[in-house]
Amino acid sequence: MNRYTENRRGRRSQALLTGLALASVALLTACGTTQGSGGGSSEGPKAATELGKTEGAVSILAWPGYVEDGSNDPAVDWVSAFEDETGCTVTSKTYGTSDEAFNLMKTGEYDVVAASGDASLRLVAAGDVAPVNTDLIPNYEGIYDFLKMQSWNSVDGVSYGIPHGYGANLLMYNTEAVKPAPTSWDVVFDKSSAYKGKVTAYDSPIYIADAAVYLMAHQPDLGIKNPYALDETQLKAAVDLLKEQRVNIGEYWSDYLKEIQAFETGDTVVGTTWQVIRNSLAAGTKAEVIVPEEGVTGWSDTWMIASEAKNPNCAYKWLDYIASPEANAQATEYFGEAPSNQAACDFRSEGSCESFHAGDADYASKIWYWSTPIAECLDGRTDVECTDYSAWTTAWQEIKG
Amino acid sequence: MTVDASAPPGNRMTVPPPRDTLGRRGSVFLSLHPRLRLTLLLSAPLFWLGLVYIAALAALLITALWTVDTFTGQISQTWTLDNIITVLTGSLYQTVTVRTVGVALLVTIVDIVIALPIAFYMAKVASPRAQRILVIAVLMPLWASYLVKAYAWRSVLSQDGILQWLLAPFGGETPGYGLPATIITLSYLWLPYVILPIYAGLERVPDSLLEASGDLGGKTGATLRLVVLPMIWPAIIAGSIFSFALSLGDYITVNIVGGANQLLGNLVYTNVGAANNLPLAAAIALIPIVIIFGYLAVVRRTGALENL
Amino acid sequence: MSAENPAIRLTGLTKVFGTVTAVDHVDLDIAEGEFFSMLGPSGSGKTTVLRLIAGFEQPTAGTISLFGQDVTERAPFDRDVNTVFQDYALFPHMTVLENVAYGLRVRGVSRRDRLARARDALETVRLGGFGDRKPSQLSGGQRQRVALARATVVRPKALLLDEPLGALDLKLREQMQVELKELQRELGITFIFVTHDQEEALTLSDRIAVFNEGKIEQLGTPAEIYDRPVSPFVAAFVGTSNVFDDEVSRRLVGHGGLHSLRPEKISIGPELSPPATDRTALGTLAEVIYVGSSTRLIVDLDVGKRITVLEQNDAHRVGEDQRGSRVSVGFQDVDVVDLESATATAQQ
């Protein structure tokens, strides 16, 4: 009897489950359809030709530390001045990864976004951001020329934003554990076995470009011209190199605090880093950073305007304001990167511009700025299809194993 | 009877009859209709369970059957088994699944081995006062943030951490960051979830049963094996479900102390976050769900679930 | 009773829990084959003595010996005594047969032998067909018998029973009392029976120890305990007693001191025709309580003492309508127990 009642109960709950499942299918399909029809318009959005009256508000999506209104630290505030000046009230949201920013922009709730090179092109391709008319931004004048109209902030000669700050992914090493002092990335690639278990690398598919930069110098036969434009063979070579490296990796990092700690404790002795990490290490930590002879990858962030911005005029005001020497200096110094405005260094604290090599065009030219790899090769090749970011993502997972 | 008759009539009215309010009428109605009462009581939790839990699972399953346009990030609702096939056949997923299950099993075993004596001491040896203190002590780590604890272990396991300092005099050294560190940290994190059900299970074993076993000639080992273990088996299973399921889904701990290793959770995370490939993430997320269902099915066969 | 090697000998046995002395210097010899009861209210220390004998508790002081061997330091599984627990303590995850066979199993008896012997033991307690059931499928009385079978199948030298009938209803209880007595006779081993039910103790026992506040208040046969209680405590705890203080004694018994008198030893009659007994007194009938075979009468004596009288119900029983009427009561000198002199004797 017991068994019988149990069976009956079982059948009833099964029916209930099926019903619920069907209902949720219907629900999802409905949601999906409305979402699907939104994006991907074939005709790109147009840039503004003139500015109108400010709307009184602007909504900004940015990396942490880019839009500080004093709520995190009363001494760190460049938003209030903007609000007083323009009457545009700023609401802001921060994000942790380029991919998160990419997803958040799809909500249509933001007028302005600060995007790195590995998100900017995707935003342009998805039609989420509009071209920016730099004529409407007086402070654009003061931006370093080597940052203007680059592959990550312009498409077909059309500017999609204003450069903000930039930095390089450098090689950091423990001066006691790594001797002689390295000059090449080979200490984290071909010669990394000497530091087995104490090598680190940046935990993102975009790190494949670091391997490509290394291969450009050491395996010229592969013909890599741009580390973000890899065909199948080139990607495979980079992946193989990274798989060899994987054996000697102690840990990957994406949280920069994690790397600071690992270098301080000696758990990591060599690997990629940012200047700000070196600057944040506890006094007495035996670590140096260098730009290896092969060159480096890096980032250059761009302020972009949403294609369906509700407050385009305030958005333009913000782009102009944040490109001004004072604001640019404050924001980039707080985050720990080089400013984009030539005059910004006058407003930064003593020595801070030097440590980030601000304005050093030679240094900047060694940097391969993050770009989103796309099928259409960024280096101009047309005879071959390049591997896109999703291929890189899959490859990265396989490298980590 | 005589008392009742001689009492003045006013005395009887000291307690006025309840007023006939709407609320009271509702209560009367409900007390007369137990089925309706039950429906009202259960509808909210059932709605929650149904919508939030089961529907979310169903949604996951469905998402796994879609694909994503990787460049624009749009989900396209063409039905396909590609993701499922990728997950089933890709060597990456097989390797990571085996690694994850291995970690989860080891964590579970370590936790049970540590939890049994602690729970036994708490339930059967300690004085009531010590028992209360111990329960609080076991629960205390749960008051601290998961991240804080994981980072604490990161520093303990570091090259110049406390473990290295402790082991160095004996010629040992810290395992460093990696899978052993992950197992240690996860074991620590889930230990309360394993101790508590076993403790509760032991509490339900009357002391007289242990005494009866000893009285009949059973030595400590026999008592534990023949009486205690079979009786708390369901509790051990309950604890193991916690540690096993929680370990299967973890991705933060392994990120913090796991060195370069990744578990299933990291693959899900990367696909949702970095790769923006929700369908593939959903397909990967099905792996631990299937494993857990398999585990529950095995456990059910042993009959342990009937006593839960 | 061999004074040399009693089945169980307790010497100066003391157990202190924190600040409470549960057992206070108990000396006791229990003979082989004796049905011995430990009687007392809850908290009197009787159960603790039993647990000390079983080995579940370690004494604070004193020794326990079984058949001349000191077992004070031994673990429960090293003592040749077995216990029937108040809650029976059957293993819920085992069948009835496995429960009974458990003691043999842990002693390494082969599976065939132990199951055969367990089946026999179940037969003796008339549970032959119940071997495959789980304890939860049995009634209270059946569980009780399983517990008995489980404890006796290993042939202990003494069986300790901790209020084994406490959870049973009256009818079953009386039936089990008979069965217990028969079982004890059959096995011929010492039974130590803990109870707070004086009637049960009187019915079953060869000897009774009455416990109060960790001490043995009186030790003797049921008749001695009942007829000659040595203290107001025993008089009041074992059966019902009318205890007279010095003042009342002087006026009722004729001399001072502390005395007790059983209700059934008192005769009652109308005020004008007192019973023909050594002593009589007058009073008012305060309450009449019919209890089946007898009637309990509460009488307020004129000397200022309320007493209880138990009358067998015969043709002319006292009816409820006589409440409030004047009565005379009477008793024989020989039935009056002098508690003070008895206590004095016991303490020598």
Short mmCIF file of N, CA and C in Angstrom, two decimals, chain A residues 6 16-17 20-21 24-25 27-29 31-33 35-36 38-40 97 99-100 102-103 106 121-122 125-126 128 198 203 205 246 249-252 254-255 257-259 261-262 264-268 372-375 388-390 393-394 396-401, chain B residues 46 49-51 54-56 58-60 62-63 66 70-75 77 79 91-93 95-96 99 151 154-161 174 176-178 254-263 266-267 269-277 280 284 300:
data_model
loop_
_atom_site.label_atom_id
_atom_site.label_comp_id
_atom_site.label_asym_id
_atom_site.label_seq_id
_atom_site.Cartn_x
_atom_site.Cartn_y
_atom_site.Cartn_z
N GLU A 6 3.00 6.06 -2.85
CA GLU A 6 4.20 6.78 -3.23
C GLU A 6 4.26 6.99 -4.74
N LEU A 16 3.26 18.13 -12.48
CA LEU A 16 3.45 19.50 -12.04
C LEU A 16 4.74 20.07 -12.65
N LEU A 17 5.77 19.26 -12.60
CA LEU A 17 7.07 19.69 -13.13
C LEU A 17 6.98 20.01 -14.62
N LEU A 20 5.30 23.26 -15.22
CA LEU A 20 6.15 24.40 -14.91
C LEU A 20 7.19 24.63 -16.00
N ALA A 21 7.76 23.51 -16.46
CA ALA A 21 8.79 23.61 -17.49
C ALA A 21 8.22 24.26 -18.74
N SER A 24 7.72 27.94 -18.31
CA SER A 24 8.94 28.74 -18.36
C SER A 24 9.50 28.83 -19.77
N VAL A 25 9.26 27.82 -20.57
CA VAL A 25 9.68 27.90 -21.98
C VAL A 25 8.96 29.06 -22.63
N LEU A 27 7.63 31.63 -21.32
CA LEU A 27 8.09 32.89 -20.76
C LEU A 27 9.39 33.33 -21.41
N LEU A 28 10.32 32.38 -21.47
CA LEU A 28 11.64 32.70 -22.00
C LEU A 28 11.58 33.07 -23.47
N THR A 29 10.78 32.31 -24.19
CA THR A 29 10.68 32.57 -25.61
C THR A 29 10.17 33.98 -25.83
N CYS A 31 10.41 36.56 -23.83
CA CYS A 31 11.46 37.52 -23.49
C CYS A 31 12.47 37.60 -24.62
N GLY A 32 12.88 36.40 -25.07
CA GLY A 32 13.93 36.33 -26.07
C GLY A 32 13.56 37.06 -27.35
N THR A 33 12.33 36.93 -27.75
CA THR A 33 11.93 37.51 -29.02
C THR A 33 12.02 39.03 -28.98
N GLN A 35 13.84 40.79 -27.08
CA GLN A 35 15.22 41.20 -27.00
C GLN A 35 15.89 41.11 -28.36
N GLY A 36 15.56 40.03 -29.09
CA GLY A 36 16.22 39.74 -30.35
C GLY A 36 16.01 40.84 -31.39
N GLY A 38 15.81 43.95 -31.02
CA GLY A 38 16.38 45.25 -30.67
C GLY A 38 17.66 45.61 -31.41
N GLY A 39 18.72 44.83 -31.14
CA GLY A 39 20.06 45.24 -31.59
C GLY A 39 20.33 44.91 -33.06
N GLY A 40 21.56 45.15 -33.44
CA GLY A 40 22.05 44.70 -34.74
C GLY A 40 21.45 45.41 -35.93
N THR A 97 34.77 43.55 -15.54
CA THR A 97 35.45 43.02 -16.72
C THR A 97 34.87 43.66 -17.96
N ASP A 99 33.77 42.22 -20.44
CA ASP A 99 32.59 41.49 -20.87
C ASP A 99 31.36 41.93 -20.11
N GLU A 100 31.55 42.26 -18.83
CA GLU A 100 30.43 42.74 -18.05
C GLU A 100 29.95 44.08 -18.62
N PHE A 102 30.22 45.09 -21.62
CA PHE A 102 29.57 44.81 -22.89
C PHE A 102 28.11 44.40 -22.66
N ASN A 103 27.89 43.52 -21.65
CA ASN A 103 26.53 43.08 -21.37
C ASN A 103 25.68 44.20 -20.80
N LYS A 106 24.03 46.67 -23.12
CA LYS A 106 22.87 46.17 -23.85
C LYS A 106 21.57 46.59 -23.19
N LEU A 121 35.43 47.61 -29.80
CA LEU A 121 35.04 47.22 -31.15
C LEU A 121 33.77 46.39 -31.15
N ARG A 122 33.61 45.58 -30.08
CA ARG A 122 32.40 44.78 -30.00
C ARG A 122 31.19 45.70 -29.81
N ALA A 125 30.43 47.15 -33.15
CA ALA A 125 29.84 46.16 -34.04
C ALA A 125 28.40 45.85 -33.65
N ALA A 126 28.13 45.86 -32.36
CA ALA A 126 26.77 45.55 -31.91
C ALA A 126 25.85 46.75 -32.04
N ASP A 128 25.89 49.42 -30.26
CA ASP A 128 25.51 49.97 -28.96
C ASP A 128 26.08 51.35 -28.71
N LYS A 198 56.06 29.27 -9.84
CA LYS A 198 56.11 30.63 -9.32
C LYS A 198 55.96 31.67 -10.43
N ASP A 203 44.87 36.41 -16.25
CA ASP A 203 43.86 35.38 -16.49
C ASP A 203 42.75 35.91 -17.39
N PRO A 205 41.43 35.62 -21.85
CA PRO A 205 41.77 35.19 -23.22
C PRO A 205 42.68 36.20 -23.92
N ARG A 246 51.79 26.83 -19.10
CA ARG A 246 50.80 26.42 -18.10
C ARG A 246 51.42 25.51 -17.03
N ILE A 249 53.09 27.59 -14.46
CA ILE A 249 52.32 28.67 -13.82
C ILE A 249 51.97 28.28 -12.39
N GLY A 250 52.20 29.21 -11.45
CA GLY A 250 51.74 29.00 -10.08
C GLY A 250 50.27 29.34 -9.99
N GLU A 251 49.96 30.54 -10.43
CA GLU A 251 48.55 30.88 -10.54
C GLU A 251 48.38 32.00 -11.55
N TYR A 252 47.18 32.07 -12.12
CA TYR A 252 46.82 33.18 -12.99
C TYR A 252 46.21 34.28 -12.12
N SER A 254 43.65 37.86 -12.10
CA SER A 254 42.85 38.88 -12.76
C SER A 254 42.52 39.97 -11.75
N ASP A 255 42.58 39.57 -10.47
CA ASP A 255 42.39 40.52 -9.39
C ASP A 255 43.79 41.05 -9.03
N LEU A 257 44.94 42.74 -6.67
CA LEU A 257 45.36 42.60 -5.27
C LEU A 257 45.98 41.23 -5.01
N LYS A 258 45.47 40.26 -5.75
CA LYS A 258 45.97 38.89 -5.61
C LYS A 258 47.44 38.84 -6.03
N GLU A 259 47.77 39.54 -7.12
CA GLU A 259 49.15 39.49 -7.57
C GLU A 259 50.07 40.25 -6.62
N GLN A 261 49.79 40.53 -3.45
CA GLN A 261 50.06 39.66 -2.31
C GLN A 261 51.03 38.54 -2.68
N ALA A 262 50.82 37.93 -3.85
CA ALA A 262 51.66 36.81 -4.25
C ALA A 262 53.12 37.24 -4.42
N GLU A 264 54.50 39.81 -2.81
CA GLU A 264 55.01 40.17 -1.48
C GLU A 264 55.42 38.94 -0.69
N THR A 265 54.64 37.85 -0.83
CA THR A 265 54.95 36.65 -0.06
C THR A 265 55.96 35.76 -0.74
N GLY A 266 56.25 36.03 -2.02
CA GLY A 266 57.20 35.19 -2.73
C GLY A 266 56.57 33.98 -3.38
N ASP A 267 55.23 33.89 -3.34
CA ASP A 267 54.57 32.77 -4.01
C ASP A 267 54.71 32.90 -5.52
N THR A 268 54.86 34.13 -5.98
CA THR A 268 55.08 34.36 -7.39
C THR A 268 56.37 35.17 -7.52
N THR A 372 39.77 43.89 -29.72
CA THR A 372 39.00 42.67 -29.79
C THR A 372 39.37 41.94 -31.07
N PRO A 373 39.86 40.72 -30.97
CA PRO A 373 40.13 39.97 -32.20
C PRO A 373 38.82 39.67 -32.93
N ILE A 374 38.79 39.95 -34.20
CA ILE A 374 37.59 39.67 -35.02
C ILE A 374 38.00 38.88 -36.26
N ALA A 375 37.00 38.33 -36.90
CA ALA A 375 37.27 37.46 -38.06
C ALA A 375 37.97 38.23 -39.19
N ASP A 388 38.42 34.78 -33.97
CA ASP A 388 37.76 35.85 -33.24
C ASP A 388 37.83 35.61 -31.72
N TYR A 389 37.24 36.54 -31.00
CA TYR A 389 37.37 36.51 -29.54
C TYR A 389 36.80 35.23 -28.93
N SER A 390 35.73 34.71 -29.55
CA SER A 390 35.15 33.49 -28.98
C SER A 390 36.10 32.32 -29.17
N THR A 393 38.54 32.65 -26.48
CA THR A 393 38.00 32.24 -25.19
C THR A 393 38.07 30.72 -25.03
N THR A 394 37.63 30.03 -26.09
CA THR A 394 37.69 28.58 -26.05
C THR A 394 39.13 28.11 -25.87
N TRP A 396 41.57 29.70 -24.57
CA TRP A 396 42.08 30.04 -23.24
C TRP A 396 41.65 29.00 -22.20
N GLN A 397 40.40 28.53 -22.32
CA GLN A 397 39.93 27.50 -21.39
C GLN A 397 40.74 26.22 -21.55
N GLU A 398 41.05 25.92 -22.83
CA GLU A 398 41.81 24.69 -23.06
C GLU A 398 43.24 24.82 -22.54
N ILE A 399 43.79 26.01 -22.67
CA ILE A 399 45.15 26.23 -22.16
C ILE A 399 45.17 25.97 -20.65
N LYS A 400 44.18 26.52 -19.96
CA LYS A 400 44.15 26.33 -18.52
C LYS A 400 43.83 24.88 -18.14
N GLY A 401 43.08 24.18 -18.96
CA GLY A 401 42.84 22.76 -18.78
C GLY A 401 41.93 22.40 -17.64
N LEU B 46 5.31 27.19 -1.94
CA LEU B 46 5.29 26.35 -3.14
C LEU B 46 5.49 27.19 -4.39
N LEU B 49 9.16 27.95 -4.50
CA LEU B 49 9.91 26.77 -4.90
C LEU B 49 9.71 26.51 -6.39
N GLY B 50 8.47 26.58 -6.81
CA GLY B 50 8.14 26.27 -8.19
C GLY B 50 8.76 27.27 -9.15
N LEU B 51 8.50 28.54 -8.89
CA LEU B 51 8.92 29.55 -9.86
C LEU B 51 10.42 29.75 -9.83
N ILE B 54 12.48 25.57 -9.57
CA ILE B 54 12.29 24.61 -10.66
C ILE B 54 12.29 25.32 -12.01
N ALA B 55 11.63 26.48 -12.06
CA ALA B 55 11.60 27.20 -13.34
C ALA B 55 13.00 27.65 -13.72
N ALA B 56 13.81 28.04 -12.73
CA ALA B 56 15.17 28.47 -13.03
C ALA B 56 15.97 27.30 -13.61
N ALA B 58 14.70 24.74 -15.18
CA ALA B 58 14.17 24.46 -16.52
C ALA B 58 14.73 25.47 -17.51
N ALA B 59 14.80 26.72 -17.08
CA ALA B 59 15.33 27.77 -17.95
C ALA B 59 16.77 27.46 -18.33
N LEU B 60 17.51 26.97 -17.34
CA LEU B 60 18.91 26.62 -17.58
C LEU B 60 19.01 25.57 -18.68
N ILE B 62 16.89 24.87 -20.94
CA ILE B 62 16.49 25.37 -22.25
C ILE B 62 17.59 26.24 -22.86
N THR B 63 18.17 27.09 -22.01
CA THR B 63 19.24 27.95 -22.51
C THR B 63 20.36 27.13 -23.13
N TRP B 66 20.30 26.62 -26.82
CA TRP B 66 20.42 27.73 -27.75
C TRP B 66 21.88 28.01 -28.08
N THR B 70 28.63 35.18 -31.09
CA THR B 70 29.70 35.53 -30.19
C THR B 70 30.14 36.98 -30.29
N PHE B 71 30.01 37.58 -31.47
CA PHE B 71 30.53 38.94 -31.58
C PHE B 71 29.56 39.99 -31.05
N THR B 72 28.30 39.87 -31.45
CA THR B 72 27.33 40.86 -30.95
C THR B 72 26.78 40.46 -29.59
N GLY B 73 27.00 39.19 -29.18
CA GLY B 73 26.55 38.76 -27.87
C GLY B 73 25.06 38.47 -27.80
N GLN B 74 24.38 38.43 -28.95
CA GLN B 74 22.95 38.13 -28.93
C GLN B 74 22.75 36.63 -28.84
N ILE B 75 21.74 36.24 -28.03
CA ILE B 75 21.40 34.83 -27.96
C ILE B 75 20.46 34.52 -29.11
N GLN B 77 17.84 31.90 -30.77
CA GLN B 77 17.05 30.78 -30.27
C GLN B 77 16.84 29.69 -31.30
N TRP B 79 17.23 25.95 -32.01
CA TRP B 79 17.43 24.77 -31.16
C TRP B 79 18.59 23.95 -31.69
N SER B 91 37.48 17.22 -24.64
CA SER B 91 38.38 16.63 -23.64
C SER B 91 38.57 17.58 -22.48
N LEU B 92 38.48 18.90 -22.75
CA LEU B 92 38.62 19.88 -21.69
C LEU B 92 37.59 19.63 -20.60
N TYR B 93 36.32 19.42 -21.04
CA TYR B 93 35.25 19.27 -20.06
C TYR B 93 35.36 17.97 -19.29
N THR B 95 38.23 16.37 -18.63
CA THR B 95 39.32 16.52 -17.66
C THR B 95 38.85 17.32 -16.45
N VAL B 96 38.19 18.46 -16.73
CA VAL B 96 37.80 19.33 -15.63
C VAL B 96 36.73 18.65 -14.77
N ARG B 99 38.42 16.20 -12.53
CA ARG B 99 39.15 16.93 -11.50
C ARG B 99 38.17 17.44 -10.43
N TYR B 151 40.50 33.93 1.65
CA TYR B 151 41.72 34.73 1.60
C TYR B 151 42.61 34.45 2.81
N ARG B 154 44.48 31.61 1.90
CA ARG B 154 45.50 31.99 0.92
C ARG B 154 46.76 32.44 1.66
N SER B 155 46.55 33.22 2.71
CA SER B 155 47.73 33.70 3.42
C SER B 155 48.36 32.59 4.27
N VAL B 156 47.51 31.70 4.84
CA VAL B 156 48.06 30.59 5.63
C VAL B 156 48.92 29.69 4.75
N LEU B 157 48.46 29.42 3.54
CA LEU B 157 49.13 28.45 2.68
C LEU B 157 50.29 29.06 1.89
N SER B 158 50.47 30.36 2.03
CA SER B 158 51.49 31.04 1.24
C SER B 158 52.91 30.58 1.60
N GLN B 159 53.85 30.93 0.71
CA GLN B 159 55.25 30.54 0.93
C GLN B 159 55.80 31.09 2.24
N ASP B 160 55.38 32.31 2.61
CA ASP B 160 55.83 32.79 3.92
C ASP B 160 54.63 32.87 4.87
N GLY B 161 53.72 31.90 4.71
CA GLY B 161 52.54 31.83 5.56
C GLY B 161 52.81 31.04 6.82
N THR B 174 54.64 23.99 3.03
CA THR B 174 53.26 24.24 2.62
C THR B 174 53.01 23.68 1.23
N GLY B 176 51.48 24.99 -0.93
CA GLY B 176 51.38 26.08 -1.90
C GLY B 176 49.99 26.13 -2.50
N TYR B 177 49.83 26.96 -3.53
CA TYR B 177 48.51 27.05 -4.15
C TYR B 177 48.36 25.95 -5.18
N GLY B 178 47.21 25.32 -5.17
CA GLY B 178 46.96 24.22 -6.10
C GLY B 178 45.78 23.40 -5.61
N VAL B 254 38.79 28.02 -5.56
CA VAL B 254 39.85 27.52 -6.44
C VAL B 254 40.54 28.69 -7.13
N ASN B 255 39.80 29.76 -7.32
CA ASN B 255 40.39 30.95 -7.92
C ASN B 255 41.40 31.59 -6.97
N ILE B 256 41.11 31.49 -5.67
CA ILE B 256 41.95 32.17 -4.69
C ILE B 256 43.15 31.32 -4.28
N VAL B 257 42.92 30.02 -4.04
CA VAL B 257 44.04 29.19 -3.57
C VAL B 257 44.38 28.06 -4.54
N GLY B 258 43.64 27.97 -5.65
CA GLY B 258 43.81 26.81 -6.53
C GLY B 258 44.94 26.93 -7.52
N GLY B 259 45.74 28.00 -7.41
CA GLY B 259 46.82 28.17 -8.37
C GLY B 259 46.24 28.31 -9.76
N ALA B 260 46.81 27.58 -10.70
CA ALA B 260 46.38 27.72 -12.08
C ALA B 260 45.24 26.78 -12.44
N ASN B 261 44.75 26.00 -11.45
CA ASN B 261 43.74 25.00 -11.79
C ASN B 261 42.36 25.61 -11.94
N GLN B 262 41.55 24.98 -12.78
CA GLN B 262 40.16 25.41 -12.86
C GLN B 262 39.23 24.23 -12.67
N LEU B 263 38.08 24.52 -12.08
CA LEU B 263 37.04 23.52 -11.86
C LEU B 263 35.83 23.88 -12.73
N ASN B 266 34.58 27.38 -12.62
CA ASN B 266 35.34 28.40 -13.34
C ASN B 266 34.97 28.42 -14.81
N LEU B 267 34.72 27.22 -15.37
CA LEU B 267 34.34 27.17 -16.78
C LEU B 267 33.00 27.87 -16.97
N TYR B 269 31.80 30.20 -15.07
CA TYR B 269 32.04 31.62 -14.83
C TYR B 269 32.68 32.27 -16.06
N THR B 270 33.67 31.62 -16.61
CA THR B 270 34.34 32.20 -17.78
C THR B 270 33.37 32.34 -18.94
N ASN B 271 32.51 31.33 -19.10
CA ASN B 271 31.61 31.39 -20.24
C ASN B 271 30.50 32.40 -20.06
N VAL B 272 30.07 32.60 -18.82
CA VAL B 272 29.06 33.64 -18.59
C VAL B 272 29.73 35.00 -18.66
N GLY B 273 30.86 35.13 -17.96
CA GLY B 273 31.52 36.43 -17.85
C GLY B 273 32.33 36.76 -19.07
N ALA B 274 33.48 36.13 -19.19
CA ALA B 274 34.43 36.53 -20.22
C ALA B 274 33.91 36.22 -21.62
N ALA B 275 33.38 35.01 -21.81
CA ALA B 275 33.02 34.62 -23.16
C ALA B 275 31.61 35.04 -23.54
N ASN B 276 30.83 35.43 -22.54
CA ASN B 276 29.46 35.86 -22.81
C ASN B 276 28.69 34.78 -23.56
N ASN B 277 29.00 33.52 -23.25
CA ASN B 277 28.35 32.41 -23.94
C ASN B 277 27.44 31.69 -22.96
N LEU B 280 26.49 27.89 -23.61
CA LEU B 280 27.54 26.91 -23.28
C LEU B 280 27.68 26.81 -21.77
N ILE B 284 27.43 23.50 -19.46
CA ILE B 284 28.44 23.06 -18.50
C ILE B 284 27.81 22.92 -17.12
N ARG B 300 19.96 7.04 -2.65
CA ARG B 300 18.59 6.58 -2.46
C ARG B 300 18.53 5.05 -2.43
#
